[in-house]
């Protein structure tokens, strides 16, 4: 995938007209476009992409989506949906109203690309310089936010959504093939948590608690399938849940379930 710069594009007139009519007071996304004209340009990402290959999505747009995603507390799915459906997001990204956006998995791939070497720090420095030029950051004040903290916060919400959706899919699979195994396990609380596709909301409450709760639910479901269903062969959704639990959790020395972090991954690779 190669970079084809598209920086300097103006907000399409129809997008601007409808965004202003729909949001006369403006929104956070519109403020980013109006006050900063975007935080980056595509040329700032030249070192992140090869020269050859099929053209990729605008990295400046994707980076702006990641910033708005963090500010508004959106998961990857919700951020991609906002790009597809929200007029103020299309305004911030200088997109036509009929632009279909992109698949939510693009954001995770983009963050992984930025996490290499010192790319995030360099881009953060460029954004801070832009904020300073706009008069939004003064000298002798705290000008730096740890970029790894921003990435980690968004990544945790994405992983929480993944685990929760995996539990829901496995429950639906077992309900279709061996519903008796869920008797005594699934109650009203489980119905509220997994009865419909997960929506983390603008600012999820107690995300760390929910991360561990989803992990414990997943482990209880997998243990039930292992101990109480010897004649039941787990389906693909249950197997996927098992793999997701292994990838995202571990047991400490006391046997307590823990959320895997980047530090845990580095230590395990030593």
mmCIF file of N, CA, C and O in Angstrom, residues 117-208:
data_model
loop_
_atom_site.group_PDB
_atom_site.id
_atom_site.type_symbol
_atom_site.label_atom_id
_atom_site.label_comp_id
_atom_site.label_asym_id
_atom_site.label_seq_id
_atom_site.Cartn_x
_atom_site.Cartn_y
_atom_site.Cartn_z
ATOM 1 N N UNK A 117 8.746 2.243 15.646
ATOM 2 C CA UNK A 117 9.822 3.219 15.842
ATOM 3 C C UNK A 117 9.307 4.406 16.667
ATOM 4 O O UNK A 117 8.604 4.218 17.645
ATOM 5 N N UNK A 118 9.644 5.626 16.249
ATOM 6 C CA UNK A 118 9.253 6.816 16.990
ATOM 7 C C UNK A 118 8.235 7.643 16.213
ATOM 8 O O UNK A 118 8.159 8.869 16.368
ATOM 9 N N UNK A 119 7.438 6.978 15.375
ATOM 10 C CA UNK A 119 6.521 7.704 14.505
ATOM 11 C C UNK A 119 5.488 8.504 15.296
ATOM 12 O O UNK A 119 5.179 9.651 14.950
ATOM 13 N N UNK A 120 4.942 7.915 16.361
ATOM 14 C CA UNK A 120 3.907 8.626 17.119
ATOM 15 C C UNK A 120 4.459 9.881 17.768
ATOM 16 O O UNK A 120 3.803 10.929 17.782
ATOM 17 N N UNK A 121 5.679 9.806 18.314
ATOM 18 C CA UNK A 121 6.265 10.986 18.946
ATOM 19 C C UNK A 121 6.507 12.089 17.920
ATOM 20 O O UNK A 121 6.281 13.275 18.192
ATOM 21 N N UNK A 122 6.983 11.717 16.737
ATOM 22 C CA UNK A 122 7.247 12.717 15.708
ATOM 23 C C UNK A 122 5.963 13.395 15.258
ATOM 24 O O UNK A 122 5.903 14.619 15.098
ATOM 25 N N UNK A 123 4.898 12.605 15.074
ATOM 26 C CA UNK A 123 3.625 13.176 14.652
ATOM 27 C C UNK A 123 3.014 14.029 15.746
ATOM 28 O O UNK A 123 2.375 15.053 15.473
ATOM 29 N N UNK A 124 3.217 13.626 17.003
ATOM 30 C CA UNK A 124 2.709 14.426 18.109
ATOM 31 C C UNK A 124 3.419 15.777 18.160
ATOM 32 O O UNK A 124 2.795 16.813 18.415
ATOM 33 N N UNK A 125 4.719 15.778 17.904
ATOM 34 C CA UNK A 125 5.469 17.039 17.867
ATOM 35 C C UNK A 125 4.927 17.955 16.769
ATOM 36 O O UNK A 125 4.812 19.176 16.966
ATOM 37 N N UNK A 126 4.601 17.389 15.600
ATOM 38 C CA UNK A 126 4.044 18.195 14.522
ATOM 39 C C UNK A 126 2.691 18.790 14.909
ATOM 40 O O UNK A 126 2.405 19.958 14.624
ATOM 41 N N UNK A 127 1.861 17.966 15.580
ATOM 42 C CA UNK A 127 0.553 18.457 16.003
ATOM 43 C C UNK A 127 0.688 19.573 17.032
ATOM 44 O O UNK A 127 -0.030 20.578 16.985
ATOM 45 N N UNK A 128 1.634 19.407 17.970
ATOM 46 C CA UNK A 128 1.842 20.442 18.992
ATOM 47 C C UNK A 128 2.344 21.741 18.373
ATOM 48 O O UNK A 128 1.959 22.833 18.786
ATOM 49 N N UNK A 129 3.208 21.617 17.369
ATOM 50 C CA UNK A 129 3.686 22.809 16.674
ATOM 51 C C UNK A 129 2.526 23.520 15.980
ATOM 52 O O UNK A 129 2.449 24.759 15.988
ATOM 53 N N UNK A 130 1.619 22.739 15.406
ATOM 54 C CA UNK A 130 0.447 23.307 14.749
ATOM 55 C C UNK A 130 -0.454 24.000 15.773
ATOM 56 O O UNK A 130 -0.979 25.097 15.521
ATOM 57 N N UNK A 131 -0.646 23.368 16.928
ATOM 58 C CA UNK A 131 -1.458 23.975 17.984
ATOM 59 C C UNK A 131 -0.833 25.274 18.487
ATOM 60 O O UNK A 131 -1.526 26.250 18.779
ATOM 61 N N UNK A 132 0.489 25.284 18.578
ATOM 62 C CA UNK A 132 1.185 26.485 19.025
ATOM 63 C C UNK A 132 1.013 27.620 18.020
ATOM 64 O O UNK A 132 0.766 28.777 18.398
ATOM 65 N N UNK A 133 1.122 27.307 16.722
ATOM 66 C CA UNK A 133 0.930 28.315 15.695
ATOM 67 C C UNK A 133 -0.476 28.892 15.736
ATOM 68 O O UNK A 133 -0.687 30.068 15.424
ATOM 69 N N UNK A 134 -1.436 28.070 16.114
ATOM 70 C CA UNK A 134 -2.824 28.526 16.189
ATOM 71 C C UNK A 134 -3.114 29.278 17.482
ATOM 72 O O UNK A 134 -4.244 29.729 17.696
ATOM 73 N N UNK A 135 -2.105 29.399 18.357
ATOM 74 C CA UNK A 135 -2.285 30.121 19.604
ATOM 75 C C UNK A 135 -3.015 29.339 20.671
ATOM 76 O O UNK A 135 -3.516 29.920 21.640
ATOM 77 N N UNK A 136 -3.068 28.017 20.522
ATOM 78 C CA UNK A 136 -3.806 27.186 21.476
ATOM 79 C C UNK A 136 -2.904 26.590 22.543
ATOM 80 O O UNK A 136 -3.387 26.006 23.507
ATOM 81 N N UNK A 137 -1.601 26.705 22.372
ATOM 82 C CA UNK A 137 -0.634 26.230 23.360
ATOM 83 C C UNK A 137 0.386 27.341 23.564
ATOM 84 O O UNK A 137 0.921 27.885 22.597
ATOM 85 N N UNK A 138 0.647 27.695 24.824
ATOM 86 C CA UNK A 138 1.588 28.762 25.129
ATOM 87 C C UNK A 138 2.892 28.196 25.649
ATOM 88 O O UNK A 138 2.963 27.051 26.084
ATOM 89 N N UNK A 139 3.914 29.032 25.643
ATOM 90 C CA UNK A 139 5.196 28.640 26.201
ATOM 91 C C UNK A 139 5.074 28.439 27.706
ATOM 92 O O UNK A 139 4.225 29.039 28.363
ATOM 93 N N UNK A 140 5.956 27.596 28.233
ATOM 94 C CA UNK A 140 6.042 27.340 29.669
ATOM 95 C C UNK A 140 4.752 26.771 30.237
ATOM 96 O O UNK A 140 4.376 27.031 31.368
ATOM 97 N N UNK A 141 4.065 26.025 29.427
ATOM 98 C CA UNK A 141 2.908 25.278 29.913
ATOM 99 C C UNK A 141 3.108 23.831 29.508
ATOM 100 O O UNK A 141 3.988 23.504 28.720
ATOM 101 N N UNK A 142 2.285 22.961 30.060
ATOM 102 C CA UNK A 142 2.383 21.547 29.709
ATOM 103 C C UNK A 142 1.903 21.375 28.277
ATOM 104 O O UNK A 142 0.734 21.582 27.975
ATOM 105 N N UNK A 143 2.809 21.010 27.391
ATOM 106 C CA UNK A 143 2.482 20.934 25.980
ATOM 107 C C UNK A 143 2.440 19.505 25.473
ATOM 108 O O UNK A 143 2.175 19.282 24.300
ATOM 109 N N UNK A 144 2.736 18.562 26.316
ATOM 110 C CA UNK A 144 2.914 17.216 25.800
ATOM 111 C C UNK A 144 1.982 16.230 26.497
ATOM 112 O O UNK A 144 1.868 16.213 27.712
ATOM 113 N N UNK A 145 1.340 15.436 25.706
ATOM 114 C CA UNK A 145 0.544 14.326 26.206
ATOM 115 C C UNK A 145 1.184 13.049 25.692
ATOM 116 O O UNK A 145 1.538 12.965 24.522
ATOM 117 N N UNK A 146 1.372 12.092 26.541
ATOM 118 C CA UNK A 146 2.029 10.856 26.134
ATOM 119 C C UNK A 146 1.208 10.174 25.047
ATOM 120 O O UNK A 146 0.094 9.720 25.281
ATOM 121 N N UNK A 147 1.755 10.096 23.846
ATOM 122 C CA UNK A 147 1.027 9.504 22.734
ATOM 123 C C UNK A 147 0.727 8.035 22.979
ATOM 124 O O UNK A 147 -0.289 7.515 22.528
ATOM 125 N N UNK A 148 1.604 7.340 23.693
ATOM 126 C CA UNK A 148 1.355 5.925 23.978
ATOM 127 C C UNK A 148 0.127 5.761 24.873
ATOM 128 O O UNK A 148 -0.587 4.764 24.777
ATOM 129 N N UNK A 149 -0.129 6.746 25.734
ATOM 130 C CA UNK A 149 -1.326 6.689 26.584
ATOM 131 C C UNK A 149 -2.583 6.798 25.731
ATOM 132 O O UNK A 149 -3.572 6.089 25.947
ATOM 133 N N UNK A 150 -2.565 7.704 24.737
ATOM 134 C CA UNK A 150 -3.708 7.866 23.852
ATOM 135 C C UNK A 150 -3.970 6.582 23.082
ATOM 136 O O UNK A 150 -5.096 6.089 23.001
ATOM 137 N N UNK A 151 -2.901 6.013 22.503
ATOM 138 C CA UNK A 151 -3.051 4.775 21.743
ATOM 139 C C UNK A 151 -3.538 3.633 22.620
ATOM 140 O O UNK A 151 -4.390 2.846 22.216
ATOM 141 N N UNK A 152 -3.007 3.546 23.842
ATOM 142 C CA UNK A 152 -3.392 2.453 24.737
ATOM 143 C C UNK A 152 -4.855 2.562 25.132
ATOM 144 O O UNK A 152 -5.557 1.550 25.240
ATOM 145 N N UNK A 153 -5.336 3.785 25.370
ATOM 146 C CA UNK A 153 -6.730 3.966 25.779
ATOM 147 C C UNK A 153 -7.679 3.503 24.683
ATOM 148 O O UNK A 153 -8.655 2.791 24.934
ATOM 149 N N UNK A 154 -7.396 3.893 23.435
ATOM 150 C CA UNK A 154 -8.248 3.476 22.321
ATOM 151 C C UNK A 154 -8.145 1.974 22.100
ATOM 152 O O UNK A 154 -9.136 1.296 21.845
ATOM 153 N N UNK A 155 -6.925 1.432 22.223
ATOM 154 C CA UNK A 155 -6.721 0.009 21.999
ATOM 155 C C UNK A 155 -7.478 -0.824 23.031
ATOM 156 O O UNK A 155 -8.056 -1.864 22.704
ATOM 157 N N UNK A 156 -7.495 -0.391 24.300
ATOM 158 C CA UNK A 156 -8.212 -1.129 25.334
ATOM 159 C C UNK A 156 -9.706 -1.177 25.036
ATOM 160 O O UNK A 156 -10.360 -2.214 25.222
ATOM 161 N N UNK A 157 -10.280 -0.056 24.573
ATOM 162 C CA UNK A 157 -11.700 -0.042 24.247
ATOM 163 C C UNK A 157 -11.987 -0.981 23.079
ATOM 164 O O UNK A 157 -12.999 -1.672 23.063
ATOM 165 N N UNK A 158 -11.088 -1.019 22.100
ATOM 166 C CA UNK A 158 -11.271 -1.905 20.953
ATOM 167 C C UNK A 158 -11.202 -3.361 21.382
ATOM 168 O O UNK A 158 -12.016 -4.195 20.946
ATOM 169 N N UNK A 159 -10.253 -3.681 22.253
ATOM 170 C CA UNK A 159 -10.122 -5.068 22.721
ATOM 171 C C UNK A 159 -11.311 -5.457 23.594
ATOM 172 O O UNK A 159 -11.783 -6.603 23.546
ATOM 173 N N UNK A 160 -11.825 -4.537 24.401
ATOM 174 C CA UNK A 160 -13.007 -4.822 25.213
ATOM 175 C C UNK A 160 -14.195 -5.143 24.312
ATOM 176 O O UNK A 160 -14.950 -6.084 24.570
ATOM 177 N N UNK A 161 -14.352 -4.382 23.245
ATOM 178 C CA UNK A 161 -15.429 -4.660 22.297
ATOM 179 C C UNK A 161 -15.247 -6.024 21.656
ATOM 180 O O UNK A 161 -16.209 -6.775 21.478
ATOM 181 N N UNK A 162 -14.002 -6.365 21.315
ATOM 182 C CA UNK A 162 -13.720 -7.666 20.705
ATOM 183 C C UNK A 162 -14.100 -8.803 21.638
ATOM 184 O O UNK A 162 -14.783 -9.759 21.230
ATOM 185 N N UNK A 163 -13.681 -8.721 22.908
ATOM 186 C CA UNK A 163 -13.979 -9.791 23.866
ATOM 187 C C UNK A 163 -15.488 -9.911 24.082
ATOM 188 O O UNK A 163 -16.055 -11.016 24.075
ATOM 189 N N UNK A 164 -16.157 -8.775 24.261
ATOM 190 C CA UNK A 164 -17.597 -8.802 24.520
ATOM 191 C C UNK A 164 -18.363 -9.392 23.339
ATOM 192 O O UNK A 164 -19.276 -10.205 23.516
ATOM 193 N N UNK A 165 -17.996 -8.990 22.142
ATOM 194 C CA UNK A 165 -18.661 -9.528 20.950
ATOM 195 C C UNK A 165 -18.369 -11.017 20.776
ATOM 196 O O UNK A 165 -19.223 -11.782 20.316
ATOM 197 N N UNK A 166 -17.158 -11.454 21.159
ATOM 198 C CA UNK A 166 -16.812 -12.873 21.058
ATOM 199 C C UNK A 166 -17.653 -13.703 22.020
ATOM 200 O O UNK A 166 -18.102 -14.807 21.678
ATOM 201 N N UNK A 167 -17.866 -13.192 23.237
ATOM 202 C CA UNK A 167 -18.718 -13.904 24.204
ATOM 203 C C UNK A 167 -20.144 -14.003 23.665
ATOM 204 O O UNK A 167 -20.783 -15.060 23.727
ATOM 205 N N UNK A 168 -20.649 -12.896 23.131
ATOM 206 C CA UNK A 168 -22.011 -12.891 22.594
ATOM 207 C C UNK A 168 -22.166 -13.898 21.461
ATOM 208 O O UNK A 168 -23.142 -14.654 21.403
ATOM 209 N N UNK A 169 -21.188 -13.919 20.543
ATOM 210 C CA UNK A 169 -21.259 -14.843 19.407
ATOM 211 C C UNK A 169 -21.204 -16.292 19.873
ATOM 212 O O UNK A 169 -21.928 -17.157 19.358
ATOM 213 N N UNK A 170 -20.353 -16.575 20.871
ATOM 214 C CA UNK A 170 -20.253 -17.946 21.383
ATOM 215 C C UNK A 170 -21.544 -18.365 22.080
ATOM 216 O O UNK A 170 -22.001 -19.508 21.940
ATOM 217 N N UNK A 171 -22.142 -17.447 22.832
ATOM 218 C CA UNK A 171 -23.413 -17.751 23.504
ATOM 219 C C UNK A 171 -24.505 -18.073 22.488
ATOM 220 O O UNK A 171 -25.284 -19.025 22.672
ATOM 221 N N UNK A 172 -24.576 -17.292 21.430
ATOM 222 C CA UNK A 172 -25.591 -17.546 20.404
ATOM 223 C C UNK A 172 -25.359 -18.901 19.732
ATOM 224 O O UNK A 172 -26.308 -19.628 19.430
ATOM 225 N N UNK A 173 -24.089 -19.237 19.514
ATOM 226 C CA UNK A 173 -23.758 -20.521 18.882
ATOM 227 C C UNK A 173 -24.176 -21.688 19.774
ATOM 228 O O UNK A 173 -24.792 -22.658 19.305
ATOM 229 N N UNK A 174 -23.836 -21.609 21.076
ATOM 230 C CA UNK A 174 -24.183 -22.682 22.010
ATOM 231 C C UNK A 174 -25.696 -22.779 22.166
ATOM 232 O O UNK A 174 -26.258 -23.879 22.269
ATOM 233 N N UNK A 175 -26.383 -21.629 22.195
ATOM 234 C CA UNK A 175 -27.844 -21.644 22.333
ATOM 235 C C UNK A 175 -28.501 -22.390 21.180
ATOM 236 O O UNK A 175 -29.526 -23.058 21.364
ATOM 237 N N UNK A 176 -27.907 -22.305 19.993
ATOM 238 C CA UNK A 176 -28.480 -22.987 18.828
ATOM 239 C C UNK A 176 -28.187 -24.478 18.837
ATOM 240 O O UNK A 176 -29.011 -25.279 18.388
ATOM 241 N N UNK A 177 -27.013 -24.866 19.341
ATOM 242 C CA UNK A 177 -26.574 -26.261 19.202
ATOM 243 C C UNK A 177 -26.700 -27.081 20.480
ATOM 244 O O UNK A 177 -26.875 -28.298 20.417
ATOM 245 N N UNK A 178 -26.585 -26.447 21.633
ATOM 246 C CA UNK A 178 -26.659 -27.179 22.909
ATOM 247 C C UNK A 178 -27.129 -26.239 24.000
ATOM 248 O O UNK A 178 -26.412 -25.950 24.964
ATOM 249 N N UNK A 179 -28.343 -25.744 23.846
ATOM 250 C CA UNK A 179 -28.877 -24.748 24.758
ATOM 251 C C UNK A 179 -28.903 -25.188 26.214
ATOM 252 O O UNK A 179 -28.826 -24.350 27.129
ATOM 253 N N UNK A 180 -28.998 -26.507 26.475
ATOM 254 C CA UNK A 180 -29.077 -26.998 27.855
ATOM 255 C C UNK A 180 -27.798 -26.681 28.640
ATOM 256 O O UNK A 180 -27.829 -26.623 29.877
ATOM 257 N N UNK A 181 -26.682 -26.472 27.935
ATOM 258 C CA UNK A 181 -25.423 -26.184 28.633
ATOM 259 C C UNK A 181 -25.413 -24.795 29.257
ATOM 260 O O UNK A 181 -24.577 -24.513 30.119
ATOM 261 N N UNK A 182 -26.336 -23.950 28.848
ATOM 262 C CA UNK A 182 -26.386 -22.590 29.376
ATOM 263 C C UNK A 182 -27.299 -22.454 30.584
ATOM 264 O O UNK A 182 -27.323 -21.391 31.220
ATOM 265 N N UNK A 183 -28.019 -23.519 30.903
ATOM 266 C CA UNK A 183 -28.921 -23.480 32.055
ATOM 267 C C UNK A 183 -28.107 -23.311 33.339
ATOM 268 O O UNK A 183 -27.141 -24.043 33.580
ATOM 269 N N UNK A 184 -28.488 -22.338 34.147
ATOM 270 C CA UNK A 184 -27.777 -22.078 35.392
ATOM 271 C C UNK A 184 -26.577 -21.164 35.229
ATOM 272 O O UNK A 184 -25.961 -20.766 36.221
ATOM 273 N N UNK A 185 -26.246 -20.842 34.003
ATOM 274 C CA UNK A 185 -25.115 -19.937 33.751
ATOM 275 C C UNK A 185 -25.601 -18.570 33.282
ATOM 276 O O UNK A 185 -25.230 -17.547 33.854
ATOM 277 N N UNK A 186 -26.433 -18.567 32.269
ATOM 278 C CA UNK A 186 -26.925 -17.309 31.707
ATOM 279 C C UNK A 186 -28.123 -16.830 32.515
ATOM 280 O O UNK A 186 -29.108 -17.536 32.660
ATOM 281 N N UNK A 187 -27.997 -15.620 33.042
ATOM 282 C CA UNK A 187 -29.099 -15.034 33.808
ATOM 283 C C UNK A 187 -29.444 -13.674 33.215
ATOM 284 O O UNK A 187 -29.011 -13.321 32.116
ATOM 285 N N UNK A 188 -30.215 -12.904 33.963
ATOM 286 C CA UNK A 188 -30.667 -11.607 33.460
ATOM 287 C C UNK A 188 -29.499 -10.655 33.204
ATOM 288 O O UNK A 188 -29.498 -9.895 32.232
ATOM 289 N N UNK A 189 -28.484 -10.692 34.079
ATOM 290 C CA UNK A 189 -27.319 -9.819 33.890
ATOM 291 C C UNK A 189 -26.584 -10.160 32.597
ATOM 292 O O UNK A 189 -26.140 -9.271 31.867
ATOM 293 N N UNK A 190 -26.438 -11.456 32.330
ATOM 294 C CA UNK A 190 -25.793 -11.868 31.077
ATOM 295 C C UNK A 190 -26.622 -11.400 29.882
ATOM 296 O O UNK A 190 -26.078 -11.001 28.858
ATOM 297 N N UNK A 191 -27.941 -11.456 30.021
ATOM 298 C CA UNK A 191 -28.809 -11.002 28.938
ATOM 299 C C UNK A 191 -28.604 -9.529 28.631
ATOM 300 O O UNK A 191 -28.598 -9.122 27.462
ATOM 301 N N UNK A 192 -28.417 -8.714 29.681
ATOM 302 C CA UNK A 192 -28.178 -7.284 29.464
ATOM 303 C C UNK A 192 -26.817 -7.034 28.820
ATOM 304 O O UNK A 192 -26.678 -6.128 27.995
ATOM 305 N N UNK A 193 -25.820 -7.839 29.200
ATOM 306 C CA UNK A 193 -24.472 -7.603 28.682
ATOM 307 C C UNK A 193 -24.286 -8.125 27.265
ATOM 308 O O UNK A 193 -23.558 -7.522 26.476
ATOM 309 N N UNK A 194 -24.941 -9.253 26.947
ATOM 310 C CA UNK A 194 -24.657 -9.908 25.674
ATOM 311 C C UNK A 194 -25.901 -10.148 24.812
ATOM 312 O O UNK A 194 -25.826 -10.856 23.815
ATOM 313 N N UNK A 195 -27.003 -9.547 25.194
ATOM 314 C CA UNK A 195 -28.243 -9.770 24.449
ATOM 315 C C UNK A 195 -28.298 -9.056 23.113
ATOM 316 O O UNK A 195 -29.147 -9.360 22.276
ATOM 317 N N UNK A 196 -27.400 -8.111 22.902
ATOM 318 C CA UNK A 196 -27.376 -7.373 21.641
ATOM 319 C C UNK A 196 -25.950 -6.925 21.365
ATOM 320 O O UNK A 196 -25.104 -6.942 22.269
ATOM 321 N N UNK A 197 -25.651 -6.506 20.128
ATOM 322 C CA UNK A 197 -24.285 -6.066 19.803
ATOM 323 C C UNK A 197 -23.805 -4.983 20.770
ATOM 324 O O UNK A 197 -24.560 -4.097 21.148
ATOM 325 N N UNK A 198 -22.547 -5.087 21.152
ATOM 326 C CA UNK A 198 -22.002 -4.171 22.146
ATOM 327 C C UNK A 198 -21.912 -2.761 21.589
ATOM 328 O O UNK A 198 -21.552 -2.543 20.442
ATOM 329 N N UNK A 199 -22.284 -1.795 22.407
ATOM 330 C CA UNK A 199 -22.120 -0.388 22.113
ATOM 331 C C UNK A 199 -21.523 0.242 23.361
ATOM 332 O O UNK A 199 -22.190 0.384 24.382
ATOM 333 N N UNK A 200 -20.253 0.596 23.280
ATOM 334 C CA UNK A 200 -19.550 1.072 24.465
ATOM 335 C C UNK A 200 -19.983 2.463 24.889
ATOM 336 O O UNK A 200 -19.773 2.871 26.015
ATOM 337 N N UNK A 201 -20.578 3.221 23.989
ATOM 338 C CA UNK A 201 -21.034 4.557 24.342
ATOM 339 C C UNK A 201 -19.926 5.580 24.243
ATOM 340 O O UNK A 201 -18.760 5.278 24.013
ATOM 341 N N UNK A 202 -20.302 6.841 24.431
ATOM 342 C CA UNK A 202 -19.347 7.940 24.285
ATOM 343 C C UNK A 202 -18.245 7.852 25.313
ATOM 344 O O UNK A 202 -17.062 8.010 25.007
ATOM 345 N N UNK A 203 -18.603 7.595 26.570
ATOM 346 C CA UNK A 203 -17.621 7.473 27.643
ATOM 347 C C UNK A 203 -17.982 6.252 28.482
ATOM 348 O O UNK A 203 -18.756 6.365 29.437
ATOM 349 N N UNK A 204 -17.475 5.090 28.140
ATOM 350 C CA UNK A 204 -17.826 3.866 28.869
ATOM 351 C C UNK A 204 -17.504 3.998 30.352
ATOM 352 O O UNK A 204 -16.445 4.495 30.731
ATOM 353 N N UNK A 205 -18.441 3.576 31.191
ATOM 354 C CA UNK A 205 -18.215 3.644 32.631
ATOM 355 C C UNK A 205 -17.391 2.446 33.083
ATOM 356 O O UNK A 205 -17.567 1.334 32.597
ATOM 357 N N UNK A 206 -16.446 2.688 33.982
ATOM 358 C CA UNK A 206 -15.606 1.648 34.587
ATOM 359 C C UNK A 206 -15.057 0.666 33.545
ATOM 360 O O UNK A 206 -15.316 -0.537 33.618
ATOM 361 N N UNK A 207 -14.317 1.148 32.556
ATOM 362 C CA UNK A 207 -13.823 0.243 31.505
ATOM 363 C C UNK A 207 -12.959 -0.883 32.046
ATOM 364 O O UNK A 207 -13.029 -2.009 31.558
ATOM 365 N N UNK A 208 -12.109 -0.606 33.066
ATOM 366 C CA UNK A 208 -11.253 -1.664 33.606
ATOM 367 C C UNK A 208 -12.082 -2.753 34.273
ATOM 368 O O UNK A 208 -11.763 -3.941 34.181
#
